[in-house]
């Protein structure tokens, strides 16, 4: 124990960085456990869409969505979700909603908001479209409007 204390006192910057990483990791785990949404894999997402009429909700910007998105996905910006301006999703209120972004990180806030707005089955695609591309799954491009 004496060695730990000696290390902490002789390396304060490194010690603070280590403590910060541990706190961030713990808070991330607690946040994920308390979230009203689930984080799901690509296989789980495709099963939800195929077996339970789930809907992919792409929250990336319009340009990225047009360049390539999952077939049949609905495009809504996070700002629309925050303003509760989601008429395209109202008919899917009880269906599984899979929120998709580029990496899976920004989708979490939108998923939380959708859960607060009364959507009962909200999930986030783990690692987002990066994982989708790595699995060599198809994307479709939209025509420019």
Short mmCIF file of N, CA and C in Angstrom, two decimals:
data_model
loop_
_atom_site.label_atom_id
_atom_site.label_comp_id
_atom_site.label_asym_id
_atom_site.label_seq_id
_atom_site.Cartn_x
_atom_site.Cartn_y
_atom_site.Cartn_z
N UNK A 1 0.82 -1.19 0.00
CA UNK A 1 0.00 0.00 0.00
C UNK A 1 0.87 1.26 0.00
N UNK A 2 2.00 1.17 0.69
CA UNK A 2 2.91 2.30 0.77
C UNK A 2 3.44 2.67 -0.62
N UNK A 3 3.64 1.66 -1.46
CA UNK A 3 4.14 1.90 -2.81
C UNK A 3 3.12 2.67 -3.66
N UNK A 4 1.83 2.37 -3.46
CA UNK A 4 0.78 3.08 -4.20
C UNK A 4 0.75 4.56 -3.81
N UNK A 5 0.82 4.81 -2.52
CA UNK A 5 0.81 6.19 -2.04
C UNK A 5 2.03 6.94 -2.55
N UNK A 6 3.17 6.29 -2.52
CA UNK A 6 4.40 6.91 -3.02
C UNK A 6 4.27 7.22 -4.52
N UNK A 7 3.73 6.29 -5.27
CA UNK A 7 3.52 6.51 -6.71
C UNK A 7 2.58 7.69 -6.96
N UNK A 8 1.47 7.73 -6.22
CA UNK A 8 0.49 8.81 -6.39
C UNK A 8 1.09 10.17 -6.08
N UNK A 9 1.89 10.25 -5.03
CA UNK A 9 2.47 11.54 -4.66
C UNK A 9 3.60 11.95 -5.59
N UNK A 10 4.32 11.02 -6.16
CA UNK A 10 5.43 11.39 -7.04
C UNK A 10 5.00 11.58 -8.50
N UNK A 11 3.81 11.13 -8.86
CA UNK A 11 3.29 11.27 -10.23
C UNK A 11 1.86 11.82 -10.21
N UNK A 12 1.66 13.07 -9.79
CA UNK A 12 0.29 13.58 -9.63
C UNK A 12 -0.49 13.68 -10.95
N UNK A 13 0.16 14.07 -12.03
CA UNK A 13 -0.55 14.21 -13.31
C UNK A 13 -0.99 12.84 -13.82
N UNK A 14 -0.10 11.89 -13.78
CA UNK A 14 -0.44 10.54 -14.22
C UNK A 14 -1.52 9.94 -13.33
N UNK A 15 -1.43 10.20 -12.04
CA UNK A 15 -2.43 9.68 -11.10
C UNK A 15 -3.81 10.29 -11.38
N UNK A 16 -3.86 11.60 -11.62
CA UNK A 16 -5.13 12.25 -11.93
C UNK A 16 -5.71 11.73 -13.23
N UNK A 17 -4.85 11.50 -14.22
CA UNK A 17 -5.33 10.96 -15.49
C UNK A 17 -5.93 9.56 -15.28
N UNK A 18 -5.27 8.74 -14.50
CA UNK A 18 -5.76 7.40 -14.23
C UNK A 18 -7.08 7.45 -13.48
N UNK A 19 -7.18 8.30 -12.49
CA UNK A 19 -8.42 8.44 -11.72
C UNK A 19 -9.54 8.94 -12.63
N UNK A 20 -9.23 9.89 -13.51
CA UNK A 20 -10.22 10.40 -14.46
C UNK A 20 -10.75 9.31 -15.38
N UNK A 21 -9.87 8.45 -15.85
CA UNK A 21 -10.28 7.36 -16.73
C UNK A 21 -11.18 6.38 -15.99
N UNK A 22 -10.83 6.06 -14.76
CA UNK A 22 -11.64 5.13 -13.97
C UNK A 22 -13.02 5.72 -13.70
N UNK A 23 -13.08 7.01 -13.35
CA UNK A 23 -14.36 7.66 -13.09
C UNK A 23 -15.21 7.69 -14.36
N UNK A 24 -14.59 8.01 -15.50
CA UNK A 24 -15.32 8.05 -16.77
C UNK A 24 -15.86 6.67 -17.13
N UNK A 25 -15.07 5.65 -16.92
CA UNK A 25 -15.50 4.28 -17.21
C UNK A 25 -16.68 3.87 -16.32
N UNK A 26 -16.58 4.16 -15.05
CA UNK A 26 -17.66 3.80 -14.12
C UNK A 26 -18.93 4.57 -14.45
N UNK A 27 -18.80 5.88 -14.72
CA UNK A 27 -20.00 6.67 -15.04
C UNK A 27 -20.63 6.22 -16.35
N UNK A 28 -19.82 5.80 -17.30
CA UNK A 28 -20.35 5.28 -18.57
C UNK A 28 -21.13 3.99 -18.34
N UNK A 29 -20.60 3.12 -17.49
CA UNK A 29 -21.29 1.86 -17.20
C UNK A 29 -22.60 2.11 -16.46
N UNK A 30 -22.59 3.02 -15.51
CA UNK A 30 -23.80 3.35 -14.76
C UNK A 30 -24.84 3.97 -15.69
N UNK A 31 -24.40 4.87 -16.55
CA UNK A 31 -25.30 5.53 -17.50
C UNK A 31 -25.95 4.50 -18.43
N UNK A 32 -25.16 3.54 -18.91
CA UNK A 32 -25.69 2.51 -19.80
C UNK A 32 -26.70 1.61 -19.09
N UNK A 33 -26.43 1.28 -17.84
CA UNK A 33 -27.35 0.42 -17.07
C UNK A 33 -28.67 1.12 -16.77
N UNK A 34 -28.64 2.44 -16.59
CA UNK A 34 -29.83 3.19 -16.24
C UNK A 34 -30.57 3.74 -17.45
N UNK A 35 -30.04 3.54 -18.64
CA UNK A 35 -30.66 4.09 -19.84
C UNK A 35 -31.97 3.37 -20.14
N UNK A 36 -32.88 4.10 -20.76
CA UNK A 36 -34.17 3.53 -21.12
C UNK A 36 -34.12 2.87 -22.50
N UNK A 37 -32.97 2.85 -23.10
CA UNK A 37 -32.79 2.20 -24.41
C UNK A 37 -31.79 1.05 -24.25
N UNK A 38 -31.76 0.20 -25.26
CA UNK A 38 -30.81 -0.91 -25.27
C UNK A 38 -29.78 -0.64 -26.36
N UNK A 39 -28.58 -1.12 -26.17
CA UNK A 39 -27.56 -1.09 -27.21
C UNK A 39 -27.55 -2.48 -27.82
N UNK A 40 -27.76 -2.55 -29.14
CA UNK A 40 -27.88 -3.85 -29.80
C UNK A 40 -26.87 -3.98 -30.93
N UNK A 41 -26.59 -5.22 -31.28
CA UNK A 41 -25.66 -5.52 -32.36
C UNK A 41 -26.38 -5.47 -33.71
N UNK A 42 -25.63 -5.59 -34.76
CA UNK A 42 -26.20 -5.60 -36.12
C UNK A 42 -27.15 -6.78 -36.29
N UNK A 43 -26.76 -7.94 -35.79
CA UNK A 43 -27.62 -9.12 -35.93
C UNK A 43 -28.94 -8.94 -35.19
N UNK A 44 -28.87 -8.38 -33.98
CA UNK A 44 -30.10 -8.14 -33.23
C UNK A 44 -30.98 -7.10 -33.93
N UNK A 45 -30.34 -6.08 -34.51
CA UNK A 45 -31.09 -5.03 -35.20
C UNK A 45 -31.81 -5.59 -36.43
N UNK A 46 -31.12 -6.39 -37.23
CA UNK A 46 -31.76 -6.94 -38.42
C UNK A 46 -32.88 -7.91 -38.03
N UNK A 47 -32.70 -8.63 -36.92
CA UNK A 47 -33.77 -9.51 -36.46
C UNK A 47 -35.00 -8.70 -36.04
N UNK A 48 -34.78 -7.58 -35.35
CA UNK A 48 -35.91 -6.73 -34.96
C UNK A 48 -36.65 -6.18 -36.18
N UNK A 49 -35.91 -5.78 -37.18
CA UNK A 49 -36.54 -5.23 -38.39
C UNK A 49 -37.27 -6.33 -39.15
N UNK A 50 -36.65 -7.47 -39.30
CA UNK A 50 -37.26 -8.56 -40.08
C UNK A 50 -38.41 -9.26 -39.37
N UNK A 51 -38.30 -9.45 -38.06
CA UNK A 51 -39.29 -10.24 -37.34
C UNK A 51 -40.34 -9.43 -36.60
N UNK A 52 -40.01 -8.19 -36.25
CA UNK A 52 -40.94 -7.40 -35.44
C UNK A 52 -41.27 -6.05 -36.09
N UNK A 53 -41.05 -5.92 -37.38
CA UNK A 53 -41.33 -4.69 -38.12
C UNK A 53 -40.65 -3.47 -37.50
N UNK A 54 -39.41 -3.67 -37.08
CA UNK A 54 -38.62 -2.56 -36.53
C UNK A 54 -38.27 -1.54 -37.60
N UNK A 55 -37.86 -0.37 -37.15
CA UNK A 55 -37.54 0.73 -38.04
C UNK A 55 -36.16 1.29 -37.69
N UNK A 56 -35.31 1.43 -38.70
CA UNK A 56 -34.04 2.11 -38.50
C UNK A 56 -34.30 3.61 -38.57
N UNK A 57 -33.80 4.34 -37.59
CA UNK A 57 -33.91 5.80 -37.55
C UNK A 57 -32.51 6.38 -37.68
N UNK A 58 -32.21 6.96 -38.83
CA UNK A 58 -30.90 7.54 -39.11
C UNK A 58 -30.92 9.00 -38.69
N UNK A 59 -30.02 9.39 -37.79
CA UNK A 59 -30.01 10.76 -37.28
C UNK A 59 -28.83 11.58 -37.80
N UNK A 60 -28.11 11.06 -38.77
CA UNK A 60 -26.99 11.82 -39.34
C UNK A 60 -27.50 13.00 -40.15
N UNK A 61 -26.59 13.89 -40.54
CA UNK A 61 -27.02 15.05 -41.33
C UNK A 61 -27.50 14.60 -42.71
N UNK A 62 -28.20 15.49 -43.39
CA UNK A 62 -28.84 15.14 -44.67
C UNK A 62 -27.83 14.69 -45.72
N UNK A 63 -26.69 15.35 -45.77
CA UNK A 63 -25.68 15.01 -46.78
C UNK A 63 -25.17 13.58 -46.58
N UNK A 64 -24.84 13.23 -45.35
CA UNK A 64 -24.37 11.87 -45.06
C UNK A 64 -25.46 10.84 -45.33
N UNK A 65 -26.71 11.18 -44.99
CA UNK A 65 -27.82 10.28 -45.24
C UNK A 65 -27.97 10.02 -46.74
N UNK A 66 -27.86 11.07 -47.54
CA UNK A 66 -28.00 10.91 -48.99
C UNK A 66 -26.87 10.09 -49.59
N UNK A 67 -25.68 10.20 -49.02
CA UNK A 67 -24.53 9.44 -49.54
C UNK A 67 -24.72 7.94 -49.35
N UNK A 68 -25.37 7.55 -48.27
CA UNK A 68 -25.61 6.14 -48.04
C UNK A 68 -26.27 5.88 -46.70
N UNK A 69 -27.37 5.13 -46.72
CA UNK A 69 -28.09 4.80 -45.50
C UNK A 69 -28.64 3.38 -45.60
N UNK A 70 -29.07 2.86 -44.48
CA UNK A 70 -29.65 1.52 -44.43
C UNK A 70 -30.99 1.54 -45.16
N UNK A 71 -31.23 0.51 -45.95
CA UNK A 71 -32.47 0.42 -46.73
C UNK A 71 -33.68 0.54 -45.82
N UNK A 72 -34.61 1.41 -46.19
CA UNK A 72 -35.85 1.58 -45.45
C UNK A 72 -35.75 2.44 -44.21
N UNK A 73 -34.58 3.01 -43.96
CA UNK A 73 -34.45 3.81 -42.74
C UNK A 73 -35.16 5.15 -42.88
N UNK A 74 -35.62 5.65 -41.74
CA UNK A 74 -36.28 6.95 -41.66
C UNK A 74 -35.21 7.97 -41.25
N UNK A 75 -35.22 9.12 -41.89
CA UNK A 75 -34.23 10.15 -41.56
C UNK A 75 -34.88 11.28 -40.77
N UNK A 76 -34.41 11.47 -39.55
CA UNK A 76 -34.85 12.57 -38.70
C UNK A 76 -33.62 13.12 -38.00
N UNK A 77 -33.49 14.43 -37.98
CA UNK A 77 -32.35 15.07 -37.33
C UNK A 77 -32.55 15.10 -35.82
N UNK A 78 -31.46 15.05 -35.06
CA UNK A 78 -31.57 15.13 -33.60
C UNK A 78 -32.31 16.37 -33.12
N UNK A 79 -32.17 17.48 -33.83
CA UNK A 79 -32.88 18.70 -33.43
C UNK A 79 -34.39 18.52 -33.53
N UNK A 80 -34.85 17.75 -34.51
CA UNK A 80 -36.28 17.47 -34.63
C UNK A 80 -36.76 16.60 -33.46
N UNK A 81 -35.94 15.66 -33.07
CA UNK A 81 -36.28 14.79 -31.95
C UNK A 81 -36.37 15.61 -30.67
N UNK A 82 -35.44 16.53 -30.46
CA UNK A 82 -35.46 17.39 -29.28
C UNK A 82 -36.71 18.25 -29.23
N UNK A 83 -37.17 18.69 -30.40
CA UNK A 83 -38.39 19.52 -30.47
C UNK A 83 -39.65 18.67 -30.52
N UNK A 84 -39.50 17.36 -30.44
CA UNK A 84 -40.61 16.41 -30.52
C UNK A 84 -41.38 16.58 -31.83
N UNK A 85 -40.64 16.85 -32.90
CA UNK A 85 -41.20 17.02 -34.24
C UNK A 85 -40.88 15.77 -35.05
N UNK A 86 -41.57 14.66 -34.74
CA UNK A 86 -41.27 13.37 -35.37
C UNK A 86 -42.52 12.71 -35.93
N UNK A 87 -43.26 13.39 -36.81
CA UNK A 87 -44.50 12.78 -37.31
C UNK A 87 -44.26 11.48 -38.09
N UNK A 88 -43.08 11.34 -38.70
CA UNK A 88 -42.77 10.12 -39.45
C UNK A 88 -42.70 8.89 -38.55
N UNK A 89 -42.41 9.11 -37.27
CA UNK A 89 -42.26 7.99 -36.34
C UNK A 89 -43.52 7.66 -35.55
N UNK A 90 -44.48 8.55 -35.55
CA UNK A 90 -45.67 8.35 -34.71
C UNK A 90 -46.38 7.03 -35.01
N UNK A 91 -46.40 6.61 -36.27
CA UNK A 91 -47.07 5.36 -36.61
C UNK A 91 -46.27 4.14 -36.15
N UNK A 92 -45.02 4.36 -35.72
CA UNK A 92 -44.16 3.27 -35.25
C UNK A 92 -43.93 3.34 -33.74
N UNK A 93 -44.82 4.00 -33.02
CA UNK A 93 -44.61 4.27 -31.60
C UNK A 93 -44.38 2.99 -30.78
N UNK A 94 -45.07 1.91 -31.10
CA UNK A 94 -44.90 0.67 -30.34
C UNK A 94 -43.91 -0.29 -30.99
N UNK A 95 -43.49 0.00 -32.22
CA UNK A 95 -42.55 -0.87 -32.93
C UNK A 95 -41.13 -0.62 -32.44
N UNK A 96 -40.25 -1.59 -32.63
CA UNK A 96 -38.85 -1.36 -32.28
C UNK A 96 -38.24 -0.25 -33.15
N UNK A 97 -37.61 0.71 -32.51
CA UNK A 97 -36.92 1.79 -33.19
C UNK A 97 -35.43 1.60 -32.93
N UNK A 98 -34.63 1.52 -34.00
CA UNK A 98 -33.19 1.37 -33.87
C UNK A 98 -32.56 2.67 -34.34
N UNK A 99 -32.01 3.44 -33.40
CA UNK A 99 -31.40 4.73 -33.72
C UNK A 99 -29.98 4.49 -34.22
N UNK A 100 -29.67 5.10 -35.37
CA UNK A 100 -28.39 4.89 -36.03
C UNK A 100 -27.70 6.22 -36.26
N UNK A 101 -26.42 6.29 -35.92
CA UNK A 101 -25.58 7.42 -36.27
C UNK A 101 -24.29 6.85 -36.85
N UNK A 102 -23.29 7.66 -37.02
CA UNK A 102 -22.06 7.17 -37.63
C UNK A 102 -21.32 6.19 -36.73
N UNK A 103 -21.19 6.52 -35.42
CA UNK A 103 -20.38 5.69 -34.52
C UNK A 103 -21.16 5.02 -33.40
N UNK A 104 -22.41 5.39 -33.21
CA UNK A 104 -23.19 4.84 -32.11
C UNK A 104 -23.15 5.70 -30.86
N UNK A 105 -22.38 6.77 -30.88
CA UNK A 105 -22.26 7.62 -29.70
C UNK A 105 -23.33 8.72 -29.64
N UNK A 106 -23.55 9.42 -30.75
CA UNK A 106 -24.51 10.52 -30.73
C UNK A 106 -25.95 10.03 -30.71
N UNK A 107 -26.15 8.79 -31.05
CA UNK A 107 -27.51 8.22 -31.07
C UNK A 107 -28.08 8.06 -29.67
N UNK A 108 -27.24 8.00 -28.67
CA UNK A 108 -27.70 7.75 -27.30
C UNK A 108 -28.62 8.85 -26.79
N UNK A 109 -28.25 10.10 -27.04
CA UNK A 109 -29.08 11.22 -26.58
C UNK A 109 -30.45 11.20 -27.26
N UNK A 110 -30.46 10.94 -28.56
CA UNK A 110 -31.74 10.88 -29.29
C UNK A 110 -32.58 9.70 -28.80
N UNK A 111 -31.94 8.57 -28.51
CA UNK A 111 -32.68 7.41 -28.00
C UNK A 111 -33.31 7.72 -26.65
N UNK A 112 -32.58 8.41 -25.79
CA UNK A 112 -33.14 8.81 -24.49
C UNK A 112 -34.34 9.71 -24.67
N UNK A 113 -34.24 10.67 -25.59
CA UNK A 113 -35.34 11.60 -25.82
C UNK A 113 -36.57 10.87 -26.35
N UNK A 114 -36.36 9.93 -27.28
CA UNK A 114 -37.48 9.17 -27.82
C UNK A 114 -38.17 8.36 -26.71
N UNK A 115 -37.39 7.79 -25.82
CA UNK A 115 -37.97 7.03 -24.70
C UNK A 115 -38.81 7.95 -23.81
N UNK A 116 -38.31 9.16 -23.57
CA UNK A 116 -39.07 10.12 -22.77
C UNK A 116 -40.35 10.54 -23.48
N UNK A 117 -40.33 10.52 -24.81
CA UNK A 117 -41.48 10.94 -25.61
C UNK A 117 -42.52 9.84 -25.77
N UNK A 118 -42.31 8.69 -25.14
CA UNK A 118 -43.32 7.65 -25.16
C UNK A 118 -43.06 6.48 -26.10
N UNK A 119 -41.93 6.47 -26.78
CA UNK A 119 -41.59 5.31 -27.61
C UNK A 119 -41.13 4.20 -26.68
N UNK A 120 -41.75 3.04 -26.79
CA UNK A 120 -41.56 2.00 -25.78
C UNK A 120 -40.42 1.04 -26.06
N UNK A 121 -39.97 0.94 -27.30
CA UNK A 121 -38.95 -0.04 -27.65
C UNK A 121 -37.86 0.62 -28.47
N UNK A 122 -36.96 1.34 -27.80
CA UNK A 122 -35.90 2.10 -28.47
C UNK A 122 -34.56 1.43 -28.22
N UNK A 123 -33.77 1.32 -29.29
CA UNK A 123 -32.43 0.74 -29.21
C UNK A 123 -31.46 1.63 -29.97
N UNK A 124 -30.18 1.44 -29.67
CA UNK A 124 -29.10 2.13 -30.39
C UNK A 124 -28.25 1.05 -31.05
N UNK A 125 -27.93 1.26 -32.33
CA UNK A 125 -27.07 0.31 -33.04
C UNK A 125 -25.64 0.48 -32.56
N UNK A 126 -25.10 -0.57 -31.96
CA UNK A 126 -23.74 -0.54 -31.42
C UNK A 126 -22.74 -0.23 -32.53
N UNK A 127 -21.92 0.76 -32.32
CA UNK A 127 -20.89 1.21 -33.26
C UNK A 127 -21.45 1.78 -34.56
N UNK A 128 -22.75 1.99 -34.64
CA UNK A 128 -23.39 2.71 -35.73
C UNK A 128 -23.09 2.16 -37.12
N UNK A 129 -23.06 3.09 -38.08
CA UNK A 129 -22.85 2.70 -39.47
C UNK A 129 -21.44 2.21 -39.74
N UNK A 130 -20.51 2.54 -38.86
CA UNK A 130 -19.16 2.01 -39.02
C UNK A 130 -19.21 0.48 -38.93
N UNK A 131 -19.91 -0.05 -37.94
CA UNK A 131 -20.05 -1.50 -37.80
C UNK A 131 -20.82 -2.08 -38.97
N UNK A 132 -21.85 -1.37 -39.43
CA UNK A 132 -22.65 -1.83 -40.57
C UNK A 132 -21.76 -1.98 -41.81
N UNK A 133 -20.92 -0.98 -42.06
CA UNK A 133 -20.00 -1.03 -43.20
C UNK A 133 -18.97 -2.13 -43.04
N UNK A 134 -18.44 -2.29 -41.83
CA UNK A 134 -17.44 -3.33 -41.59
C UNK A 134 -18.01 -4.73 -41.82
N UNK A 135 -19.30 -4.88 -41.61
CA UNK A 135 -19.96 -6.17 -41.84
C UNK A 135 -20.34 -6.34 -43.31
N UNK A 136 -19.98 -5.38 -44.16
CA UNK A 136 -20.27 -5.40 -45.60
C UNK A 136 -21.76 -5.53 -45.88
N UNK A 137 -22.57 -4.85 -45.07
CA UNK A 137 -24.01 -4.84 -45.30
C UNK A 137 -24.36 -3.67 -46.22
N UNK A 138 -25.45 -3.80 -46.97
CA UNK A 138 -25.73 -2.80 -48.01
C UNK A 138 -26.23 -1.46 -47.48
N UNK A 139 -25.86 -0.43 -48.21
CA UNK A 139 -26.36 0.92 -48.01
C UNK A 139 -26.92 1.38 -49.35
N UNK A 140 -27.90 2.25 -49.29
CA UNK A 140 -28.43 2.83 -50.53
C UNK A 140 -28.24 4.33 -50.47
N UNK A 141 -28.06 4.92 -51.65
CA UNK A 141 -27.88 6.36 -51.74
C UNK A 141 -29.19 6.99 -52.19
N UNK A 142 -29.45 8.19 -51.69
CA UNK A 142 -30.65 8.93 -52.09
C UNK A 142 -30.32 9.82 -53.27
N UNK A 143 -31.33 10.09 -54.07
CA UNK A 143 -31.16 11.05 -55.13
C UNK A 143 -31.17 12.43 -54.52
N UNK A 144 -30.36 13.33 -55.07
CA UNK A 144 -30.31 14.69 -54.54
C UNK A 144 -31.62 15.41 -54.80
N UNK A 145 -32.05 16.17 -53.81
CA UNK A 145 -33.28 16.94 -53.94
C UNK A 145 -32.96 18.40 -54.02
#
